[in-house]
PDB file of C-alpha atoms in Angstrom:
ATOM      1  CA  UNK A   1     220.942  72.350 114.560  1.00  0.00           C
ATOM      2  CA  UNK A   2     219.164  70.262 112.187  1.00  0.00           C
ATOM      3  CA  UNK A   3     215.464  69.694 113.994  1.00  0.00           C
ATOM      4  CA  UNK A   4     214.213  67.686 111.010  1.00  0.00           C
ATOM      5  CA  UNK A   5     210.928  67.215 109.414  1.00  0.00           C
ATOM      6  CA  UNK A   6     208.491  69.087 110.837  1.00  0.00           C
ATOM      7  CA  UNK A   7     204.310  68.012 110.200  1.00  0.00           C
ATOM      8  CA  UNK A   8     201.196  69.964 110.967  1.00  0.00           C
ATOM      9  CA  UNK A   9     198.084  68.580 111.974  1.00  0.00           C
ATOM     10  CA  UNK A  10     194.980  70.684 110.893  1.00  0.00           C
ATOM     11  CA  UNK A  11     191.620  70.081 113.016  1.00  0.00           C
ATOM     12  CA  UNK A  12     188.896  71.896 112.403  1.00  0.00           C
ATOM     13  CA  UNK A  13     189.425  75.732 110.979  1.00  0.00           C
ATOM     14  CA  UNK A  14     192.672  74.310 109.470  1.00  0.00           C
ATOM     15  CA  UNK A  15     191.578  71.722 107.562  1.00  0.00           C
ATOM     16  CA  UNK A  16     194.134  72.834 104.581  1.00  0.00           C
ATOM     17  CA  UNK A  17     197.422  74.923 105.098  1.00  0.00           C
ATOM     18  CA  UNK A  18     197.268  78.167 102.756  1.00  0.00           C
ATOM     19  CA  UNK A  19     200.515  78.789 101.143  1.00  0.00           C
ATOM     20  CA  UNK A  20     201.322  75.284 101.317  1.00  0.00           C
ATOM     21  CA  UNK A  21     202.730  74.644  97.968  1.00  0.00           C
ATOM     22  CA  UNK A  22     202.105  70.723  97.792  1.00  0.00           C
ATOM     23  CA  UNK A  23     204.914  68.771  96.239  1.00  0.00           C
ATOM     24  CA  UNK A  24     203.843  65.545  96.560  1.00  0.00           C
ATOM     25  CA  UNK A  25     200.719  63.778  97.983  1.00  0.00           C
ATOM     26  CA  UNK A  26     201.883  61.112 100.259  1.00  0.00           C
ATOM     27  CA  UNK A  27     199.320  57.999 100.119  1.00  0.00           C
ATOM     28  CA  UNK A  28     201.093  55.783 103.103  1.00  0.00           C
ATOM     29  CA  UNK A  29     199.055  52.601 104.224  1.00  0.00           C
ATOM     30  CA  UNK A  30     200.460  51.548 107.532  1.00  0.00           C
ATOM     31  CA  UNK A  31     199.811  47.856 109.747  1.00  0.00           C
ATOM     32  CA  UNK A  32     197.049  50.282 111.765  1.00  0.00           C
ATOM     33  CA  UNK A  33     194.966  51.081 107.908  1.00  0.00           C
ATOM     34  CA  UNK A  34     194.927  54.529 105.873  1.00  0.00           C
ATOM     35  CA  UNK A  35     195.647  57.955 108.181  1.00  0.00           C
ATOM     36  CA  UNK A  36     192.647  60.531 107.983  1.00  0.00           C
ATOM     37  CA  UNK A  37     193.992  61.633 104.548  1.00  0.00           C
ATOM     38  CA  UNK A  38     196.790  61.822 102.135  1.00  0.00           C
ATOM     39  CA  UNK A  39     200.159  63.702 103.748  1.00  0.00           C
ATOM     40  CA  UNK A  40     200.274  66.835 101.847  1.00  0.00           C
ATOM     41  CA  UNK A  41     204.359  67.074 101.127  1.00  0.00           C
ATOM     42  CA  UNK A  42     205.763  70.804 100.251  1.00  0.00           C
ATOM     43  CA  UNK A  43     207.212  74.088 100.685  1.00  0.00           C
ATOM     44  CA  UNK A  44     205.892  76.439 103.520  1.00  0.00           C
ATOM     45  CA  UNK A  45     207.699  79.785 104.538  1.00  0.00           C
ATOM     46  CA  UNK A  46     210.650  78.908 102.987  1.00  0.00           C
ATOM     47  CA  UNK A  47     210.754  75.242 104.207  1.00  0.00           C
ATOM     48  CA  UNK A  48     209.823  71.971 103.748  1.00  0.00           C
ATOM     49  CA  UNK A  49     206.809  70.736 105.730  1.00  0.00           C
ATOM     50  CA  UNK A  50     204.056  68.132 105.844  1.00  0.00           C
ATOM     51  CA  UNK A  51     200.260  68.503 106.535  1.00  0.00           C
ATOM     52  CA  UNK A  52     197.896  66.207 107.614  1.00  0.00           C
ATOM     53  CA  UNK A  53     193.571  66.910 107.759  1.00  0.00           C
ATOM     54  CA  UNK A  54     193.069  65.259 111.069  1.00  0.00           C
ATOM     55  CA  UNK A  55     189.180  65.341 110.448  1.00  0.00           C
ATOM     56  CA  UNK A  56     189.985  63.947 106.718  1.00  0.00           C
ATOM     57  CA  UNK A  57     189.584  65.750 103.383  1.00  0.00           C
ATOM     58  CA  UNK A  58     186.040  67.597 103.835  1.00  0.00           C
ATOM     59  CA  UNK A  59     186.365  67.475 107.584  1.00  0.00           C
ATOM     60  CA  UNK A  60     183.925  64.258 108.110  1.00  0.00           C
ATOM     61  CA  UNK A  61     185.515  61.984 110.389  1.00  0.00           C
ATOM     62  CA  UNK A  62     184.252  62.444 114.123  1.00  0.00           C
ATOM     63  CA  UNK A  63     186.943  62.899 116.411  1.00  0.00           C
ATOM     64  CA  UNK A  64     185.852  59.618 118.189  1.00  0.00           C
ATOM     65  CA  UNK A  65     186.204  57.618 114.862  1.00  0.00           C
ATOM     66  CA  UNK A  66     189.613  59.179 113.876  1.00  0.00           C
ATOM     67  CA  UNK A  67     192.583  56.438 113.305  1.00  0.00           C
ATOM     68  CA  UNK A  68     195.292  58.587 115.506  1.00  0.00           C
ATOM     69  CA  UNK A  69     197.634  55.257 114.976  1.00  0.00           C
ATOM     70  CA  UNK A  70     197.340  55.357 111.379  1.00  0.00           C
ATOM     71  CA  UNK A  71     198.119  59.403 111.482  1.00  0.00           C
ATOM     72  CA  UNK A  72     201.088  59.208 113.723  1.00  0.00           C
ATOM     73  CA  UNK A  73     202.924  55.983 112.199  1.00  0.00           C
ATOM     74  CA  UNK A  74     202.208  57.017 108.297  1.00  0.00           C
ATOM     75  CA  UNK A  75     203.952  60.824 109.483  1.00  0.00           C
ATOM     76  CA  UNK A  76     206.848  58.904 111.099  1.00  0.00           C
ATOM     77  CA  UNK A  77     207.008  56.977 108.275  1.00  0.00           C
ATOM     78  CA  UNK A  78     207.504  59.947 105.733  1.00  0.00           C
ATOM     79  CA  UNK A  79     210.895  61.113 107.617  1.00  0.00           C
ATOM     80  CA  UNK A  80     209.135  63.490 110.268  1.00  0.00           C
ATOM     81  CA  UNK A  81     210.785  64.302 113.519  1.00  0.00           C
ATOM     82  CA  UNK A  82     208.626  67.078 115.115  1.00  0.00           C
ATOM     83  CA  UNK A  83     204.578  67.445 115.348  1.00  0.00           C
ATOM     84  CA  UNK A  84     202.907  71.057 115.670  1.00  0.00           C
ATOM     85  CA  UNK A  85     199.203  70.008 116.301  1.00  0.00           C
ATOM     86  CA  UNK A  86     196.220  72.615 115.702  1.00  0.00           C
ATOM     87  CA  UNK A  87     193.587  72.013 118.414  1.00  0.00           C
ATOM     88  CA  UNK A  88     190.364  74.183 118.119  1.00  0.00           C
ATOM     89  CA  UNK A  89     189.264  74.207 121.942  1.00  0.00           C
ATOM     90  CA  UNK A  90     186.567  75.762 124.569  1.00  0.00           C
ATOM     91  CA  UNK A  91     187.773  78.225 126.952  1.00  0.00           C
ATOM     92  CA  UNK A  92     187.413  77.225 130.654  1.00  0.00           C
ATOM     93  CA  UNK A  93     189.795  79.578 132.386  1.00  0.00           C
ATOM     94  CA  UNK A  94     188.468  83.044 131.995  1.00  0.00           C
ATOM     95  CA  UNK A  95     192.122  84.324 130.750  1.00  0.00           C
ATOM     96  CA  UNK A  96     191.247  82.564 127.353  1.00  0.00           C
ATOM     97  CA  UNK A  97     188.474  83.677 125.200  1.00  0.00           C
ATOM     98  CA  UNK A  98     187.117  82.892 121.993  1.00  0.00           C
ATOM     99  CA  UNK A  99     190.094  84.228 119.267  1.00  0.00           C
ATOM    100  CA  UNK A 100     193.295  83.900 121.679  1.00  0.00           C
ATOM    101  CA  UNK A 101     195.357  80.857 121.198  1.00  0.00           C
ATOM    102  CA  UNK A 102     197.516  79.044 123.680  1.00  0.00           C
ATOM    103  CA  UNK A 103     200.559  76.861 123.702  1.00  0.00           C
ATOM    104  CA  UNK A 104     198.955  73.782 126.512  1.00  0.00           C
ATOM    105  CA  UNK A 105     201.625  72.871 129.179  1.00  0.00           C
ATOM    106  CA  UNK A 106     199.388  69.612 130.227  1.00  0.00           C
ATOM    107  CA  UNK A 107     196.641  67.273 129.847  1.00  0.00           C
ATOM    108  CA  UNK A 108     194.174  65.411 131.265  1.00  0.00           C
ATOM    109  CA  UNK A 109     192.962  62.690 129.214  1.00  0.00           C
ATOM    110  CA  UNK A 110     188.885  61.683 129.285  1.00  0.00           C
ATOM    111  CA  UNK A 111     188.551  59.765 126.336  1.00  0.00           C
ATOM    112  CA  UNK A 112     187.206  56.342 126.150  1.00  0.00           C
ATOM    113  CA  UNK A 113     187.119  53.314 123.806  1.00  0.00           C
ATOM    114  CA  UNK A 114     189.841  54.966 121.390  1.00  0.00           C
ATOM    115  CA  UNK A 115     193.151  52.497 120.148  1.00  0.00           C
ATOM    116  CA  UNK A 116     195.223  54.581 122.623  1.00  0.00           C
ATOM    117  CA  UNK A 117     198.954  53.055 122.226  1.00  0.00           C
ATOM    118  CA  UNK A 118     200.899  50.904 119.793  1.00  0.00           C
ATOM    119  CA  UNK A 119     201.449  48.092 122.700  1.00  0.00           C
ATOM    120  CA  UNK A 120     198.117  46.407 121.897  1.00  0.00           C
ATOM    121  CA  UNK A 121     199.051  43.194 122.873  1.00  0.00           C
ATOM    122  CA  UNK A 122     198.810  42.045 119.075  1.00  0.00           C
ATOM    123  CA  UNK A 123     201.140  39.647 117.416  1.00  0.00           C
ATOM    124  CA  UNK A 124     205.348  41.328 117.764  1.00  0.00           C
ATOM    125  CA  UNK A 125     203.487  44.075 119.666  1.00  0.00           C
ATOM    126  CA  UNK A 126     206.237  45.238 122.181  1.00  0.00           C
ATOM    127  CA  UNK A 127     205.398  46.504 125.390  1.00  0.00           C
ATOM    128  CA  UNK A 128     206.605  50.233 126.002  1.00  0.00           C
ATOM    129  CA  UNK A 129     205.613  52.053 129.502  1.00  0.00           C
ATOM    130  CA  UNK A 130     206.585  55.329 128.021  1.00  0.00           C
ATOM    131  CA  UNK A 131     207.664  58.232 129.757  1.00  0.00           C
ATOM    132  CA  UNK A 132     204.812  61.286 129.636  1.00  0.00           C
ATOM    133  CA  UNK A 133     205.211  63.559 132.991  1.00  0.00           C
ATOM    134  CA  UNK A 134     205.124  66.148 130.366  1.00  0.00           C
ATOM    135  CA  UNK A 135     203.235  65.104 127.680  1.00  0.00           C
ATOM    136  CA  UNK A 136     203.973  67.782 125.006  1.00  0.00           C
ATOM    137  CA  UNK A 137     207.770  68.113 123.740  1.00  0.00           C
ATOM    138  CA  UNK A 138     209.369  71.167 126.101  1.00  0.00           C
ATOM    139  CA  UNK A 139     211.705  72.218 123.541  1.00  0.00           C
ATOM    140  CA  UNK A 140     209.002  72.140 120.772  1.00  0.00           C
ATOM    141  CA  UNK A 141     206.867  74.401 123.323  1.00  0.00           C
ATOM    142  CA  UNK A 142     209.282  76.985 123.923  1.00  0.00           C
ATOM    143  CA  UNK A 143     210.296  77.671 119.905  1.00  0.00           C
ATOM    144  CA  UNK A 144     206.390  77.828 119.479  1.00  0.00           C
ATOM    145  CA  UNK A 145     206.417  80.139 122.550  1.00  0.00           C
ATOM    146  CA  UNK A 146     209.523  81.940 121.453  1.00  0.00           C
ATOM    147  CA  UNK A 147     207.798  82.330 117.681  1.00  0.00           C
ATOM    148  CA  UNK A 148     204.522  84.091 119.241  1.00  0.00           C
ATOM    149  CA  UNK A 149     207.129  86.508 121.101  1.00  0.00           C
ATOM    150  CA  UNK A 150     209.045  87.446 117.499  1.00  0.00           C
ATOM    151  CA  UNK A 151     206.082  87.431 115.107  1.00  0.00           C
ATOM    152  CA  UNK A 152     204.326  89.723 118.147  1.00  0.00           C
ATOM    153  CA  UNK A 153     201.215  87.418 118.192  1.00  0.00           C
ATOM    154  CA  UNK A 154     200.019  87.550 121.511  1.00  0.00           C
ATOM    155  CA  UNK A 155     199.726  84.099 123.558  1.00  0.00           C
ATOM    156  CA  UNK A 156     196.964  83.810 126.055  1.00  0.00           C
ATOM    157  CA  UNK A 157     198.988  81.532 128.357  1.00  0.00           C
ATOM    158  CA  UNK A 158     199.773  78.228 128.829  1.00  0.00           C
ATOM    159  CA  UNK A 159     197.549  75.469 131.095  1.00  0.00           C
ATOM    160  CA  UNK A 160     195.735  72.169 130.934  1.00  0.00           C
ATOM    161  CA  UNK A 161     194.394  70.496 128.168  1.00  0.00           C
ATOM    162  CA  UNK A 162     190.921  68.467 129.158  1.00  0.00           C
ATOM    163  CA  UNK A 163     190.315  65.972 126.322  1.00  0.00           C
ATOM    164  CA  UNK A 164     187.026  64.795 125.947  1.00  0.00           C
ATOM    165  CA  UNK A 165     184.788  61.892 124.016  1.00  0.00           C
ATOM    166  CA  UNK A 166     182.569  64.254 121.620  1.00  0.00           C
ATOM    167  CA  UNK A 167     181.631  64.847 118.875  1.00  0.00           C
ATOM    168  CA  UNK A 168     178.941  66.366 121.209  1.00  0.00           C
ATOM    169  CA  UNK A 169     180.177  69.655 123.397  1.00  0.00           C
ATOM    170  CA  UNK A 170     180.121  69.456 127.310  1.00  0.00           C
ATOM    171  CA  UNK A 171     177.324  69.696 129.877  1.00  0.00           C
ATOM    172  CA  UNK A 172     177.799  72.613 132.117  1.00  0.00           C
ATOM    173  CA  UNK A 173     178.176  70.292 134.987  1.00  0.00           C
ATOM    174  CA  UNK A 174     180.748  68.797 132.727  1.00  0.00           C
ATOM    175  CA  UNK A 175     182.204  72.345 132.525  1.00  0.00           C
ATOM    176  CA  UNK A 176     182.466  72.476 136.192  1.00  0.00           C
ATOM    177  CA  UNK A 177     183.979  69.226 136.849  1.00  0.00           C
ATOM    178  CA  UNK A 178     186.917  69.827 134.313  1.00  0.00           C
ATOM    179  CA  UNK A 179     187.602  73.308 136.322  1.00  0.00           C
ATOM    180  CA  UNK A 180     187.637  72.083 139.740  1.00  0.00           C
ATOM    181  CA  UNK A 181     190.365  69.140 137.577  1.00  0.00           C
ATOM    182  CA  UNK A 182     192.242  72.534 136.823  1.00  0.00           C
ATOM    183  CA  UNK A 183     191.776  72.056 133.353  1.00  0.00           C
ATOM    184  CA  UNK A 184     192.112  75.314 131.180  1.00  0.00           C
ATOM    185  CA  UNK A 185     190.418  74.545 128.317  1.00  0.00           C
ATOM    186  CA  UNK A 186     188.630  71.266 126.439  1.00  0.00           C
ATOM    187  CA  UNK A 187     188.719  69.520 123.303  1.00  0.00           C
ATOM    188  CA  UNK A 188     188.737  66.164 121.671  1.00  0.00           C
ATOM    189  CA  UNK A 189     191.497  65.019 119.833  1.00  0.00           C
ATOM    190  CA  UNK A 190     194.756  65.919 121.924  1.00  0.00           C
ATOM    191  CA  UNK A 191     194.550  62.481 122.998  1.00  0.00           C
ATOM    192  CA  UNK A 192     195.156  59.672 122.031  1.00  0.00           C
ATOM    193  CA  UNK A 193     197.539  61.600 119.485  1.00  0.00           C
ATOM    194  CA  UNK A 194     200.264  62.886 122.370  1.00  0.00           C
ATOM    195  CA  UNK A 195     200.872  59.999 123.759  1.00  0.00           C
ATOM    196  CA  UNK A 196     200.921  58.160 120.278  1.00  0.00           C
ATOM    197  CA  UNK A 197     203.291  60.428 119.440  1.00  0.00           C
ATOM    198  CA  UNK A 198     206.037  59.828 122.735  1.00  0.00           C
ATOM    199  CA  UNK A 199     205.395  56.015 121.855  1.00  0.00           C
ATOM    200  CA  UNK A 200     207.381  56.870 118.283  1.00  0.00           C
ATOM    201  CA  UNK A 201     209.481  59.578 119.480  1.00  0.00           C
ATOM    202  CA  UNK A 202     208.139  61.935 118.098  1.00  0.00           C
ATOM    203  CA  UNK A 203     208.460  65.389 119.415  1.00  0.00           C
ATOM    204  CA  UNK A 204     204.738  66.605 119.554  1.00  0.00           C
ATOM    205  CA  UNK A 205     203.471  69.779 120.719  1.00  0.00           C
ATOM    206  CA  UNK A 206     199.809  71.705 120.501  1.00  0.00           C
ATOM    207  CA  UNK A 207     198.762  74.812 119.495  1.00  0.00           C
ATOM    208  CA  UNK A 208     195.352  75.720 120.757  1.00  0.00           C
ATOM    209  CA  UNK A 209     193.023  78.033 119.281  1.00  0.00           C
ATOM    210  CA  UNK A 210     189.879  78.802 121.746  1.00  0.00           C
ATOM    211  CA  UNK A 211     186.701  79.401 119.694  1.00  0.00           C
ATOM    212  CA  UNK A 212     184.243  79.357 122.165  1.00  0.00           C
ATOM    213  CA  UNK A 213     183.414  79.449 126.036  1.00  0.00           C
ATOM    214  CA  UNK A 214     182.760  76.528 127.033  1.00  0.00           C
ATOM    215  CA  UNK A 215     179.136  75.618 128.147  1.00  0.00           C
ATOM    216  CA  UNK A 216     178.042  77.618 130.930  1.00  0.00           C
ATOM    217  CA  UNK A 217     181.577  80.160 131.492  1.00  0.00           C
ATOM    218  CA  UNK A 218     179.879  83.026 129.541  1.00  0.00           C
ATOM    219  CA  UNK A 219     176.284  82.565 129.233  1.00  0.00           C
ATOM    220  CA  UNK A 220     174.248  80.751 126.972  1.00  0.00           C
ATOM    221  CA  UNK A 221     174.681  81.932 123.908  1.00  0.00           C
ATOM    222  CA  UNK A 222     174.835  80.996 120.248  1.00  0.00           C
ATOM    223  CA  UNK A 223     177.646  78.596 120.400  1.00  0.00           C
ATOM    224  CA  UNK A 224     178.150  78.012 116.620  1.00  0.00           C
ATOM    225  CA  UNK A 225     177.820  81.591 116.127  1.00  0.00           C
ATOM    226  CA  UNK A 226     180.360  82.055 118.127  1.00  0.00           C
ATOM    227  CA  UNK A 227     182.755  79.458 116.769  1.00  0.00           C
ATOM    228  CA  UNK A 228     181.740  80.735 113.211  1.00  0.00           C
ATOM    229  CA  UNK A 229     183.325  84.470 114.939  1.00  0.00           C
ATOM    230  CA  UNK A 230     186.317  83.476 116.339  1.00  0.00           C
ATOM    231  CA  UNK A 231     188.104  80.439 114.460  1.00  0.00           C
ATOM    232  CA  UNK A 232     189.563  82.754 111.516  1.00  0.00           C
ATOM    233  CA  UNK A 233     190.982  85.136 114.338  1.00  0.00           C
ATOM    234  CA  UNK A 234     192.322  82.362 115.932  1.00  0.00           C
ATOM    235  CA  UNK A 235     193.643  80.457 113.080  1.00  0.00           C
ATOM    236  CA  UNK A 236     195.027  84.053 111.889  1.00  0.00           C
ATOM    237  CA  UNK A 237     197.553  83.803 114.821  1.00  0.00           C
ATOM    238  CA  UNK A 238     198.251  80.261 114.491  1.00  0.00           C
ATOM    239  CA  UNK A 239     199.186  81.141 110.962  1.00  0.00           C
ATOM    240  CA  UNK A 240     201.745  83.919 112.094  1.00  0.00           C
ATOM    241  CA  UNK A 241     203.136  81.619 114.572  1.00  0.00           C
ATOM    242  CA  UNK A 242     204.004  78.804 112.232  1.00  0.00           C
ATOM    243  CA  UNK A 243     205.083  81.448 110.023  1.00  0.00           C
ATOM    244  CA  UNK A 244     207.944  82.532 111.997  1.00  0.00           C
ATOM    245  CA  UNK A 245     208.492  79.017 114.447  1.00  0.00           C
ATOM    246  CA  UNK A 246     209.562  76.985 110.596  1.00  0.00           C
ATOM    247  CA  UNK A 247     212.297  78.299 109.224  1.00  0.00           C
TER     248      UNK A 247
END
């Protein structure tokens, strides 16, 4: 079965997509302004895929300050179907440490301030209460899932997603709270870019790559020195996973 055009969204360790072989650079203004960068259109593995920078070409733009309603509607707009999003993330629950990545079940969403939906209440705007019980696409979840199983990359689990404001990391008391939430591990751009995503129909799913403890779980340690340590390890595995879930 035809699952159509599948994108990749790069955060930070993946801001390009080696062995992309770029086709086409996509420049696509939409009625929200220009997404984070140019979609990068081409072959991958065999198959043709798009990629979008998330944090922009040269990784500048803040998570807090990136147009998620630009990103989503210009990818919709170039014929894609099905989102695989690359989240680099803190490890809360001791089961995932810096290196191992993890296919998120759930989220809880603690943004503020961000254009969070499409109904905006602007001129034509309709109003869409859209379905998100489970936030992230189930069948996109289990072909990532069932791509980790054949390309023997080992997934740390599954759990809940805490999405935060940044770009500053978390207090330790901010640690704490998101673990007695039941949140697994934390980053800052899952949201407002799932539920962006269900407001198009887009299947989305995330792919998250834990490159540090998050403050307080493990010490006090060098935290960039850590991140510096683990993101290619992690990003290794994200690789092999999108190597064999494409085709």
């Amino acid at each position: 079965m035809d699952r159509g055009l599948v994108a990749v969204i790069g955060g930070t360790g993946m801001n390009q997509w080696p062995g992309l072989e770029i086709e086409q650079r996509l420049e696509i203004e939409t009625p929200y302004g220009l997404p984070s960068a140019a979609l990068l259109d081409g072959r991958v593995y065999g198959t043709r895929a798009i990629f979008l920078a998330r944090h922009g070409e040269g990784h500048k733009i803040p998570p807090h300050c990136i147009n998620y309603r630009a990103n989503l509607w210009a990818l919709r707009e170039a014929g894609v179907k099905q989102v695989v999003a690359i989240a680099a993330v803190g490890g809360i629950a001791p089961w995932f440490a810096p290196g191992d990545i993890a296919v998120p079940a759930d989220l809880i969403d603690y943004t503020w301030g961000r254009a969070h939906t499409y109904s905006d209440g602007g001129a034509g705007a309709e109003l869409h209460h859209v379905e998100f019980t489970e936030p992230y696409a189930p069948g996109l979840r289990r072909r990532l899932i069932a791509a980790a199983d054949a390309s023997s990359t080992p997934l740390a689990g599954e759990g809940v997603l805490a999405v935060t404001q940044g770009p500053r990391l978390e207090t330790v008391a901010e640690i704490r709270r998101l673990a007695q939430d039941g949140c697994d591990m934390v980053g800052m751009t899952g949201m407002p870019e799932a539920a962006l995503a269900r407001e198009l129909g887009l299947d989305y799913a995330c792919l998250a790559v834990s490159v540090n403890w998050a403050a307080g779980v493990q010490g006090l340690g060098d935290i960039h020195a850590e991140i510096a340590q683990s993101i290619e390890s992690g990003m290794a595995k994200v690789r092999a996973v999108l190597q064999q879930a494409l085709p």
